[in-house]
PDB file of C-alpha atoms in Angstrom:
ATOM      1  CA  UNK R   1     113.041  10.367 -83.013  1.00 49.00           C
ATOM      2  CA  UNK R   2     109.622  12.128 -83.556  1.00 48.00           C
ATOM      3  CA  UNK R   3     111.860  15.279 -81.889  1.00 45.00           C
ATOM      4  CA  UNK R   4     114.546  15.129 -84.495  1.00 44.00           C
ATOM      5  CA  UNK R   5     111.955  14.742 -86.803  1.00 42.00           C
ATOM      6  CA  UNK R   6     110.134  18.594 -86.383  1.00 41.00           C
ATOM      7  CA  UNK R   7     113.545  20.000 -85.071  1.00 41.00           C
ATOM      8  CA  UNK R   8     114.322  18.963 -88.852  1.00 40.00           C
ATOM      9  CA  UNK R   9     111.093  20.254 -90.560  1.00 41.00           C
ATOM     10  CA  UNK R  10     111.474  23.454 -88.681  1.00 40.00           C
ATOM     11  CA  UNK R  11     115.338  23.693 -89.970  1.00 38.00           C
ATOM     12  CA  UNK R  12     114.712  22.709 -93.524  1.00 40.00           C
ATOM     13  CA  UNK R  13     112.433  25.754 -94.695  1.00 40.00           C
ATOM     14  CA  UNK R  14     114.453  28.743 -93.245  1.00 38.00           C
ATOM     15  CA  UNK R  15     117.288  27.018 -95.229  1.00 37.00           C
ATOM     16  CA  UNK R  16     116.058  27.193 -98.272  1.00 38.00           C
ATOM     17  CA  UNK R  17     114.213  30.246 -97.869  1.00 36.00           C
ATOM     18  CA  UNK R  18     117.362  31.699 -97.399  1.00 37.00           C
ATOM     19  CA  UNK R  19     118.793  30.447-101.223  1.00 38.00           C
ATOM     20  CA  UNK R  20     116.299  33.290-102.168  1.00 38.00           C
ATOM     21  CA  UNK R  21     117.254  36.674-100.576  1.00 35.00           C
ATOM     22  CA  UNK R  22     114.366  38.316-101.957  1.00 34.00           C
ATOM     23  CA  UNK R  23     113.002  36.373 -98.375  1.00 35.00           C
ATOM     24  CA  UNK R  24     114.591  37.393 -95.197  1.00 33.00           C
ATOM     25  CA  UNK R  25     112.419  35.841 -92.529  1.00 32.00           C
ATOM     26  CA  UNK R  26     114.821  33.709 -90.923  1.00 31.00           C
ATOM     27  CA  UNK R  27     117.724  36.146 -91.857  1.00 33.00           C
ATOM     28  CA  UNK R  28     116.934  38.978 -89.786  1.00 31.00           C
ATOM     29  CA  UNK R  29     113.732  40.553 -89.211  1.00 35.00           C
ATOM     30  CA  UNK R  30     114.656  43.563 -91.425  1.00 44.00           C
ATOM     31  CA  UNK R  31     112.233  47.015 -91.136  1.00 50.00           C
ATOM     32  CA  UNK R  32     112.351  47.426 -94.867  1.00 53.00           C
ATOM     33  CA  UNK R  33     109.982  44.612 -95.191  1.00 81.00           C
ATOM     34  CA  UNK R  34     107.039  45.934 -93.630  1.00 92.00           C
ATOM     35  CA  UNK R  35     104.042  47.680 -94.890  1.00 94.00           C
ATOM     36  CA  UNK R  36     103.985  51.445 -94.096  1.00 96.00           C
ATOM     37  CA  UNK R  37     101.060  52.292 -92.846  1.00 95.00           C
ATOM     38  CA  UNK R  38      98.950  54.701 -94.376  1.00 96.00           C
ATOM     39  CA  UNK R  39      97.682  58.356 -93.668  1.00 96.00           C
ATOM     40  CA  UNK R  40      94.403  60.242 -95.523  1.00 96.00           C
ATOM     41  CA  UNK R  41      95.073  61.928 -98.204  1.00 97.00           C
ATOM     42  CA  UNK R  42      93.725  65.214 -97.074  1.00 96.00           C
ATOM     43  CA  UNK R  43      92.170  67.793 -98.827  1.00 95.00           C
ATOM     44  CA  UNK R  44      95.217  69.494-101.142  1.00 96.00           C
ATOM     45  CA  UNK R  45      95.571  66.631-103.223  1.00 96.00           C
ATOM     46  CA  UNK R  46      95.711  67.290-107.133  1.00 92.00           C
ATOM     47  CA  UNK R  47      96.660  64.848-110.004  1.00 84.00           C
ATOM     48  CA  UNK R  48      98.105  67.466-112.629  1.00 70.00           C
ATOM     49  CA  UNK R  49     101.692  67.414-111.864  1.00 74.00           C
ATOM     50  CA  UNK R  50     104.381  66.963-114.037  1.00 86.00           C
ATOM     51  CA  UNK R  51     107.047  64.575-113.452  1.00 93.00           C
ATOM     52  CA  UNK R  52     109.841  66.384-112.320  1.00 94.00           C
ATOM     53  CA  UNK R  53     112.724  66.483-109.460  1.00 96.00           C
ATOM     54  CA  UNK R  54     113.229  69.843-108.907  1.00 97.00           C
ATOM     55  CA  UNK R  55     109.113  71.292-107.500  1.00 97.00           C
ATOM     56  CA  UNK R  56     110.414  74.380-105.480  1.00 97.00           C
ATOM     57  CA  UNK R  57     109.687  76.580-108.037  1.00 97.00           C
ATOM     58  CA  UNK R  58     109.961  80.203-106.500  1.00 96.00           C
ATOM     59  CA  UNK R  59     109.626  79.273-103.007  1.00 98.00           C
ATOM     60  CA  UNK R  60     111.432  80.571-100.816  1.00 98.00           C
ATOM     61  CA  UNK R  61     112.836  77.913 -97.680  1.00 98.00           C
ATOM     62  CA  UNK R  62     115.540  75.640 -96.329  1.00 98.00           C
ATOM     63  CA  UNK R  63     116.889  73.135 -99.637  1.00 98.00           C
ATOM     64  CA  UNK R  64     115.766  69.750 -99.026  1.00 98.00           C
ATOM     65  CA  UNK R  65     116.672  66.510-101.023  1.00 98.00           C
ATOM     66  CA  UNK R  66     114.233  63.942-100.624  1.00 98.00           C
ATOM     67  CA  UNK R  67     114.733  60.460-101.664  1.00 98.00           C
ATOM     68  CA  UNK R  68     111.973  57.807-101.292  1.00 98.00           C
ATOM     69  CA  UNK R  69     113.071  53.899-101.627  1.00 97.00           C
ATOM     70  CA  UNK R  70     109.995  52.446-102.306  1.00 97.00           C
ATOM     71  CA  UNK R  71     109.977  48.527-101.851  1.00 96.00           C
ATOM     72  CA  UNK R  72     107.738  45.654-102.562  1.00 95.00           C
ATOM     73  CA  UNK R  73     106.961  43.767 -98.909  1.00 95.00           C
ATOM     74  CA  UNK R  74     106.045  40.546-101.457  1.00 92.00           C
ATOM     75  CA  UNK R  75     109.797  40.199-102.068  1.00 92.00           C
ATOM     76  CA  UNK R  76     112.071  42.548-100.023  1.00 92.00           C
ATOM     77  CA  UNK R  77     113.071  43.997-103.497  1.00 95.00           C
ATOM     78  CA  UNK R  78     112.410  47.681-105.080  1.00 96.00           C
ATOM     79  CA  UNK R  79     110.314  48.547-107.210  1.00 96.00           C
ATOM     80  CA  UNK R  80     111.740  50.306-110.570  1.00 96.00           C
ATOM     81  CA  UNK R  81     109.492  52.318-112.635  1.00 95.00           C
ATOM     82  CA  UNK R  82     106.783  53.331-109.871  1.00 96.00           C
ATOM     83  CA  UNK R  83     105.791  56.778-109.898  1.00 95.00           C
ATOM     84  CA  UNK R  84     106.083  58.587-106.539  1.00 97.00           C
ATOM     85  CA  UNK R  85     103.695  61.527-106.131  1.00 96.00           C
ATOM     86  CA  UNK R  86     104.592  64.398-103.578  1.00 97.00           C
ATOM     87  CA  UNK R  87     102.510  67.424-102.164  1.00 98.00           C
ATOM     88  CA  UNK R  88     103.120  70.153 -99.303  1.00 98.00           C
ATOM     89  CA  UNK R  89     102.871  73.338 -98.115  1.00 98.00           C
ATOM     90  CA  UNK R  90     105.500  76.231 -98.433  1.00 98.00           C
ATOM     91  CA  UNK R  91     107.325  77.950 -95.514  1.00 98.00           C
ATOM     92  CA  UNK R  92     104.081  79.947 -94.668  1.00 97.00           C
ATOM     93  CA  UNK R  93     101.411  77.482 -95.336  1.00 98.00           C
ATOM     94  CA  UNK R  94     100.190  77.364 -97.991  1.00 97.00           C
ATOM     95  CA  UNK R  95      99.491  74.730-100.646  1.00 98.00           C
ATOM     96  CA  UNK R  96      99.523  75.638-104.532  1.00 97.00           C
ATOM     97  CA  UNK R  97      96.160  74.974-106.184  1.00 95.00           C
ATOM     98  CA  UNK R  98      94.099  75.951-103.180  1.00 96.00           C
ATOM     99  CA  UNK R  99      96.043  79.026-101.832  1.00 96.00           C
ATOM    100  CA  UNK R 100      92.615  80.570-100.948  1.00 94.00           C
ATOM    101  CA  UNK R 101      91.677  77.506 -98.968  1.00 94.00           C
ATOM    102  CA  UNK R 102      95.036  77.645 -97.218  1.00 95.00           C
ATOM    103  CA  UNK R 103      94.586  81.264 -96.359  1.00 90.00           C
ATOM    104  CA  UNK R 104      90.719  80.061 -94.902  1.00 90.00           C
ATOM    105  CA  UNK R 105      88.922  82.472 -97.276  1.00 92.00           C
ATOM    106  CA  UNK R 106      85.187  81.466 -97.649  1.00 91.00           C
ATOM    107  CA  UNK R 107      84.322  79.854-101.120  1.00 91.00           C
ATOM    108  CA  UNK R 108      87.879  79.443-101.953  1.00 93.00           C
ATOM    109  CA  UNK R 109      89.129  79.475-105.704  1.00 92.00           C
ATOM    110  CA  UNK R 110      91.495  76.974-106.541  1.00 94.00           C
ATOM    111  CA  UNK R 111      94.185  78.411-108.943  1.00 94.00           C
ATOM    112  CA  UNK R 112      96.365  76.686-111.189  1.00 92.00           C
ATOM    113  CA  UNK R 113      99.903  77.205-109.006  1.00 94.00           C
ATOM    114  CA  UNK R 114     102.000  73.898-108.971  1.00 95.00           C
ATOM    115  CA  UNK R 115     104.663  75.005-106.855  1.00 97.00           C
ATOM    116  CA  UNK R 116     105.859  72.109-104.175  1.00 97.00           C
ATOM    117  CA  UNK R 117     103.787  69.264-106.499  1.00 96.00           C
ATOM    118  CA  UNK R 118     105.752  66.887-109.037  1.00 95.00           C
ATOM    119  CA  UNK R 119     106.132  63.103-109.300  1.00 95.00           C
ATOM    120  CA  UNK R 120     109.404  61.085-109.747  1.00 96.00           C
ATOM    121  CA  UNK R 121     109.600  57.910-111.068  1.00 96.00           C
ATOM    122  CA  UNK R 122     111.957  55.242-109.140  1.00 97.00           C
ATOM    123  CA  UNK R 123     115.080  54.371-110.612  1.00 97.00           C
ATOM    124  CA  UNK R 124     116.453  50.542-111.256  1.00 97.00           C
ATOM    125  CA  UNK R 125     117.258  50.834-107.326  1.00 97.00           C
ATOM    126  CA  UNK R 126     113.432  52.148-106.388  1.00 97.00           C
ATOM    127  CA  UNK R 127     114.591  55.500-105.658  1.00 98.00           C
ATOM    128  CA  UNK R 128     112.933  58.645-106.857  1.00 98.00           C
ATOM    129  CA  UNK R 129     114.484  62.041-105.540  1.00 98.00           C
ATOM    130  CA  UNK R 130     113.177  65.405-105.114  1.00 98.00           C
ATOM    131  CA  UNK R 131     114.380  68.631-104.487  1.00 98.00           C
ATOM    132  CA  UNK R 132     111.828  70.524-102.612  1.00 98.00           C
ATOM    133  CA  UNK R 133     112.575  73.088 -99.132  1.00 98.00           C
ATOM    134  CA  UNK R 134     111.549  71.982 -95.867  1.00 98.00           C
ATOM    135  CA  UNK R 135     107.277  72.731 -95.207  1.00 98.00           C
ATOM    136  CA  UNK R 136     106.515  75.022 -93.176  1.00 98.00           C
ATOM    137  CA  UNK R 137     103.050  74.342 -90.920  1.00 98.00           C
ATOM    138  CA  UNK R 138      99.478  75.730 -90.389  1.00 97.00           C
ATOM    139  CA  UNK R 139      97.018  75.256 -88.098  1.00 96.00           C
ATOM    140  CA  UNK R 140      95.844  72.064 -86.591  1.00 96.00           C
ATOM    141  CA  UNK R 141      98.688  69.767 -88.254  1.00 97.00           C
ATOM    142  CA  UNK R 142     102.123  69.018 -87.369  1.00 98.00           C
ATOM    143  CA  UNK R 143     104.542  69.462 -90.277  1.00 98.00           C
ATOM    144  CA  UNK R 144     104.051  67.112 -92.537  1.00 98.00           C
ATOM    145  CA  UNK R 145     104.545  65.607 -96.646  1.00 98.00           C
ATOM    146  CA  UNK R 146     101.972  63.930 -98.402  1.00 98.00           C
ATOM    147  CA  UNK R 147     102.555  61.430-100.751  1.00 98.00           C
ATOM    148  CA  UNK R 148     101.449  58.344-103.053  1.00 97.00           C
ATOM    149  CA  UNK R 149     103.048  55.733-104.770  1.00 97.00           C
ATOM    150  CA  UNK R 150     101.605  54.294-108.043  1.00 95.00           C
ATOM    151  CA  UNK R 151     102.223  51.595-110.102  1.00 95.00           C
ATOM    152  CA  UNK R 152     101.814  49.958-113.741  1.00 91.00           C
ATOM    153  CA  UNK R 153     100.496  53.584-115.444  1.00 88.00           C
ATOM    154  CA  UNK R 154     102.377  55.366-118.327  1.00 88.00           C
ATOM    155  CA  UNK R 155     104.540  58.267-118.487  1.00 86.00           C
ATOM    156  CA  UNK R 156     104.366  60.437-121.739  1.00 86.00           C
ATOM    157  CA  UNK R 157     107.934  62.296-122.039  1.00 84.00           C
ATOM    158  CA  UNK R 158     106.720  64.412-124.455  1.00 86.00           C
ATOM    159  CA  UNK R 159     104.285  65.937-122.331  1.00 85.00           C
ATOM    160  CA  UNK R 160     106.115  64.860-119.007  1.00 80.00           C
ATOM    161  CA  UNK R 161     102.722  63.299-117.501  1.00 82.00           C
ATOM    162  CA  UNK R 162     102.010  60.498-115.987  1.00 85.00           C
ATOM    163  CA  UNK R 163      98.162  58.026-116.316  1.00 85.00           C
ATOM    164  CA  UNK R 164      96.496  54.910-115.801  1.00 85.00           C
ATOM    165  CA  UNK R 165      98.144  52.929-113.012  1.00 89.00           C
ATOM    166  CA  UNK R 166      96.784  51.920-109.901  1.00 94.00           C
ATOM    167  CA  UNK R 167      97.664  53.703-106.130  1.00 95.00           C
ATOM    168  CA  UNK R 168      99.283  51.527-103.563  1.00 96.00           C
ATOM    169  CA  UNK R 169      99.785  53.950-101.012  1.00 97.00           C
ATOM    170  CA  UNK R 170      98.849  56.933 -99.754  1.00 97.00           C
ATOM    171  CA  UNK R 171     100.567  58.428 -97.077  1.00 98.00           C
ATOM    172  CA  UNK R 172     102.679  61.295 -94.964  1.00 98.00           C
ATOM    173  CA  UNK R 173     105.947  61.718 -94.088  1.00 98.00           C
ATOM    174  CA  UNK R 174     106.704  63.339 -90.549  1.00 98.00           C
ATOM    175  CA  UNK R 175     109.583  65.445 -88.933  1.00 98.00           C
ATOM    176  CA  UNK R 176     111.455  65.313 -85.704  1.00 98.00           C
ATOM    177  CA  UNK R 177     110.288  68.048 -83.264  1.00 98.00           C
ATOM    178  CA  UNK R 178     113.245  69.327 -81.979  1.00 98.00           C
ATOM    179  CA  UNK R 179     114.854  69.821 -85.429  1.00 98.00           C
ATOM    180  CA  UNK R 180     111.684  71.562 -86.688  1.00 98.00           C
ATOM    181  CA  UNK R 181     112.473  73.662 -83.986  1.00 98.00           C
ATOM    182  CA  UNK R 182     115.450  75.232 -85.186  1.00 97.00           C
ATOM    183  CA  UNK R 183     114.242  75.134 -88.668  1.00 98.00           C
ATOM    184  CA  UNK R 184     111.242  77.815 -86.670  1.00 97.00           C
ATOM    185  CA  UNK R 185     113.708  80.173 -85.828  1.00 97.00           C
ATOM    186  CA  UNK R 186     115.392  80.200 -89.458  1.00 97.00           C
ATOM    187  CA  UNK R 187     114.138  82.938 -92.175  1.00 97.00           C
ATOM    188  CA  UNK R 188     111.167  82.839 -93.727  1.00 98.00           C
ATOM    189  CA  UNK R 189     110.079  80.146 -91.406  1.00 98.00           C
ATOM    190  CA  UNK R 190     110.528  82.691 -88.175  1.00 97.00           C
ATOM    191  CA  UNK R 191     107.768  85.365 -90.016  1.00 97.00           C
ATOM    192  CA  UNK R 192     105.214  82.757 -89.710  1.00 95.00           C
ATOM    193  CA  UNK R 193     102.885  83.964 -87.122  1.00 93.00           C
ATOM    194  CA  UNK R 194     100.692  80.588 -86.874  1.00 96.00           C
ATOM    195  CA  UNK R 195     101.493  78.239 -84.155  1.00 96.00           C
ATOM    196  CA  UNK R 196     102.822  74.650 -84.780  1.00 97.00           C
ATOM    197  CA  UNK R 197     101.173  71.320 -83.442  1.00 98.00           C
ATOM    198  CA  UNK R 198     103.338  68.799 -82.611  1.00 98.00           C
ATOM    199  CA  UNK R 199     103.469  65.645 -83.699  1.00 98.00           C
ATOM    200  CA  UNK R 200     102.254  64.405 -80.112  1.00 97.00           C
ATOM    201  CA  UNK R 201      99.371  66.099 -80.973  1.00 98.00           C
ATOM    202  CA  UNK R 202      98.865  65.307 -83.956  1.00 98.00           C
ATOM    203  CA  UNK R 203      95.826  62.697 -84.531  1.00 96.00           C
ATOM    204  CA  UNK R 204      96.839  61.672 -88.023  1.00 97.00           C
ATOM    205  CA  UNK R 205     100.870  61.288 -86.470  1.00 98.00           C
ATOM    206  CA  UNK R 206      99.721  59.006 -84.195  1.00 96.00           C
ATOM    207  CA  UNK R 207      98.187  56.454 -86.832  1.00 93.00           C
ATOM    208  CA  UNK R 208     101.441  55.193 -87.175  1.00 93.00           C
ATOM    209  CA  UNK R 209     103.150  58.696 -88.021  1.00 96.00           C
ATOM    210  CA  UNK R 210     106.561  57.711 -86.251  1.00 96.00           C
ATOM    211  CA  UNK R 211     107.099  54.479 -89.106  1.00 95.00           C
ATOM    212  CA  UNK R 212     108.034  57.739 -91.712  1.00 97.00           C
ATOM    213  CA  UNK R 213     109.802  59.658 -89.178  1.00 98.00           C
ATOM    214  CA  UNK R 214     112.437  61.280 -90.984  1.00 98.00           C
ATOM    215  CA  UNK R 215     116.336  61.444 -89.869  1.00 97.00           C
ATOM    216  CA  UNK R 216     116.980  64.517 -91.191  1.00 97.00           C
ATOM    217  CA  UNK R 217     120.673  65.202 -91.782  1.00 97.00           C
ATOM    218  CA  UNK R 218     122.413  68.637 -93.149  1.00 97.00           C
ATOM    219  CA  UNK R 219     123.707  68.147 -97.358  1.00 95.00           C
ATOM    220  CA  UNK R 220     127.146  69.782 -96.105  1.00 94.00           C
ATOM    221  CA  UNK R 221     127.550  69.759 -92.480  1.00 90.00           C
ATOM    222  CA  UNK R 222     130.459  72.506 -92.535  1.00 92.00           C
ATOM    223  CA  UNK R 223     127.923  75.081 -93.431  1.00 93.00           C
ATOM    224  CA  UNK R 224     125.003  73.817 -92.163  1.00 94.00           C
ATOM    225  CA  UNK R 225     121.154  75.100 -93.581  1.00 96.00           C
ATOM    226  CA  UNK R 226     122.815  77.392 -96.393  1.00 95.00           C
ATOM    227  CA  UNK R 227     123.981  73.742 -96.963  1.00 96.00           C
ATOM    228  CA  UNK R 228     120.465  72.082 -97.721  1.00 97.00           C
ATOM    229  CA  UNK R 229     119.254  69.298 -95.752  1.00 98.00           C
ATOM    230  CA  UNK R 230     118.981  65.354 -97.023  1.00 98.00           C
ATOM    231  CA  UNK R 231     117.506  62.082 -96.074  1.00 98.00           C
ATOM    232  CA  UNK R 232     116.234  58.729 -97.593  1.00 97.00           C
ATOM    233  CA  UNK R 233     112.737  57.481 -96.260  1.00 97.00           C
ATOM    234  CA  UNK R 234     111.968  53.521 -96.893  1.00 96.00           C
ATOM    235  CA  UNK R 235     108.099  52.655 -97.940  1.00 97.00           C
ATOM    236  CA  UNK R 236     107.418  49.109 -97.757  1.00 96.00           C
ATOM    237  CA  UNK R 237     103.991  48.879-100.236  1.00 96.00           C
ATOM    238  CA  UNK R 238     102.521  45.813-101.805  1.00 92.00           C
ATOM    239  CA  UNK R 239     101.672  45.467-104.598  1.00 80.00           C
ATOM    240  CA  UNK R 240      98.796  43.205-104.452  1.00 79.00           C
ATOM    241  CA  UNK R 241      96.996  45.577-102.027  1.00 75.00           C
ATOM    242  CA  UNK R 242      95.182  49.116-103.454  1.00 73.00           C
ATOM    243  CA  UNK R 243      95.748  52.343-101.499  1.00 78.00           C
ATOM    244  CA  UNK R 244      92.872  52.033 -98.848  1.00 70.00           C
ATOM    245  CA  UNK R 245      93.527  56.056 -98.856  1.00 63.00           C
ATOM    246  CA  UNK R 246      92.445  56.178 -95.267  1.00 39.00           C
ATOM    247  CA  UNK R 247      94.266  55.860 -91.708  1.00 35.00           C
ATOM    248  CA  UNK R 248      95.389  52.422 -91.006  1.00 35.00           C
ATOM    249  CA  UNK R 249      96.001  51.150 -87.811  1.00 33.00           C
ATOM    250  CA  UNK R 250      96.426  47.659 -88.622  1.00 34.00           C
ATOM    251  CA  UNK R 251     100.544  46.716 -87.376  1.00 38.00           C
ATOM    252  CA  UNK R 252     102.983  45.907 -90.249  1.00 40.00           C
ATOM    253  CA  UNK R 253     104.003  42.421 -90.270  1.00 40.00           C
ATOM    254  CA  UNK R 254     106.768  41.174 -93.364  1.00 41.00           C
ATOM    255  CA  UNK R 255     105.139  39.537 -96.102  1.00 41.00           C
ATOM    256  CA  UNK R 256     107.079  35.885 -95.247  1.00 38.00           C
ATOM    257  CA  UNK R 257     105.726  35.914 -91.996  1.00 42.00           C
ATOM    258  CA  UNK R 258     102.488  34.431 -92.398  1.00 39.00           C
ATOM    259  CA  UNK R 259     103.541  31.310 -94.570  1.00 38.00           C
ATOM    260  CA  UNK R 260     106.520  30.509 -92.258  1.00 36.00           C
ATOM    261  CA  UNK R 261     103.957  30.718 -88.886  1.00 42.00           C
ATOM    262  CA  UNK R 262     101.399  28.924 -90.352  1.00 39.00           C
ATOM    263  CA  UNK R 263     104.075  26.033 -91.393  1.00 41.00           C
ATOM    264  CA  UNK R 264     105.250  25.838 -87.849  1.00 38.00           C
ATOM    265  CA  UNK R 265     102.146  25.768 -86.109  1.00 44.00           C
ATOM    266  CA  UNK R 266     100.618  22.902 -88.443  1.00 44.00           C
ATOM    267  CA  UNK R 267     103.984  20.859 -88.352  1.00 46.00           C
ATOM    268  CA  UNK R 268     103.914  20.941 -84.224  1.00 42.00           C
ATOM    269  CA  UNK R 269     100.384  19.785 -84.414  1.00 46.00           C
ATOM    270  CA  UNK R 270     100.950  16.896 -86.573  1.00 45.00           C
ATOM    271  CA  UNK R 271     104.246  15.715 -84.255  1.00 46.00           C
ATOM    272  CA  UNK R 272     102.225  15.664 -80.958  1.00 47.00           C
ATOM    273  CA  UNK R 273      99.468  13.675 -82.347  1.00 52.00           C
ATOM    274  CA  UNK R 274     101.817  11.161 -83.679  1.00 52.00           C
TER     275      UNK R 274
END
C-alpha cells in the first residue's frame, strides 16, 4: 500500500505541472529552458547605441540576419520588450569606438564610430533581429559576437535610446569552424592578413562557448553568400538573476528542476520511514 502510496505522490505533481506549459519538466527536458552561460564582456563594450536593426553601416562583409529568442528559464516563456544589445568587429578587425585599440596603437583614442553596435528590442514572441555581416577575427580570439540582454529600462523613440533597466546577461555568440572557413576565403575576409584562433583554442569558447554555437544557414540557398546568411540563437536568462558579467562555469539546469527533485527526494524519505 505504502508503494502505491509514493508511486501516487510521484504521479500527481508532473500531472499537474503539466496543466501549466509554461513548466515542462516532466514533458520533455527541452534546451530552451536552460540558463546560457555567460562570457566577459571584454574590452569593446560601449552603451551609446541606438536601437536599431540594420548596424552594418558602411561595412563591407557577408549579409547576416541575426535573430536572438531570448527566454525566461522561470517559465519556459519569452520575454517581450527586453532590449538585446549587440557588438563586433568588422571583416578586418576592428571594433568602432576603439579602432585605434583594435589596430594595437599605444594610447589609443576612442572615436565616436558606431558601425556593427545597435540594440533591438524583442518582439511579443522575444525575438529581436539584426542585420549585421558576418565578423571577421583578430588576434588571440576565435570569431565571435558579444552581446547583453536587459530588462525593465525605457526606450525614448524620439531619440531612439534606450536607459535604466537592469543586465541579465552578458555573453558571446560563437561560429562553426569549418564554415568560418569558407567565409576566410570569401572577399574582404581573404585580405585579412591576421591569423584566426579556433574555437578549440579559444579560452573564453570553452566556458561554455559551444551552448551559443550558431547553425548558420545561407538566406537563399540557390545563390549562396551573395544570398546573406541567417540563423536564430535561443538565450535562456532569468530574470531574477543580474548579469554576473564574468565567465561562468556553473552547468545549466531548467528552472523546474530543483522544486520537482527536492519533492521526490523528501517524499521517498518519508515512505521508508513509515
Amino acid at each position: 500500500m505504502n508503494i502505491i502510496l509514493f508511486l501516487l505522490f510521484l504521479i500527481l505533481p508532473c500531472s499537474s505541472l503539466q496543466q501549466d506549459p509554461s513548466l515542462t519538466y516532466c514533458q520533455k527536458a527541452s534546451s530552451a529552458c536552460i540558463l546560457t552561460p555567460e562570457q566577459t564582456e571584454g574590452p569593446y563594450y560601449w552603451n551609446s547605441t541606438f536601437v536599431r536593426q540594420n548596424i552594418s553601416e558602411d561595412r563591407s562583409g557577408i549579409r547576416f540576419r541575426l535573430q536572438v529568442l531570448v527566454l525566461n528559464i522561470n517559465t519556459c516563456q519569452p520575454i517581450a520588450n527586453a532590449i538585446v544589445d549587440l557588438w563586433h568587429c568588422d571583416a578586418l578587425g576592428l571594433y568602432s569606438h576603439y579602432i585605434s585599440a583594435s589596430n594595437q596603437i599605444p594610447n589609443p583614442q576612442n572615436d565616436n564610430q558606431t558601425f556593427l553596435r545597435g540594440l533591438q528590442i524583442t518582439n511579443n514572441d522575444g525575438i529581436a533581429t539584426f542585420d549585421t555581416i558576418y565578423p571577421g577575427w583578430y588576434a588571440g580570439r576565435t570569431i565571435h559576437i558579444h552581446i547583453k540582454v536587459h530588462i525593465g529600462g525605457e526606450y525614448n523613440s524620439e531619440t531612439s535610446l534606450y536607459s535604466g533597466g537592469t543586465v541579465v546577461h552578458t555573453g558571446q555568440l560563437f561560429f562553426n569552424d569549418s564554415f568560418s572557413d569558407t567565409i576566410a576565403e570569401q572577399s574582404p575576409y581573404n585580405s585579412h592578413n591576421v591569423r584566426r584562433t579556433l574555437n578549440s583554442q579559444d579560452g573564453i569558447y570553452a566556458s561554455g562557448g559551444s551552448y551559443t554555437l550558431m547553425d548558420i544557414q545561407y538566406e537563399n540557398g540557390n545563390v549562396g553568400f551573395p544570398g546573406g546568411l541567417i540563423t536564430t540563437v535561443t538565450l535562456g536568462v532569468s530574470s531574477n538573476l543580474l548579469s554576473s558579467e564574468t565567465t561562468s562555469t556553473t552547468n545549466p539546469s531548467c528552472g523546474s528542476n530543483i522544486f520537482i527533485n527536492v519533492y521526490v527526494i523528501f517524499m521517498l524519505f518519508f515512505y521508508l520511514i513509515i
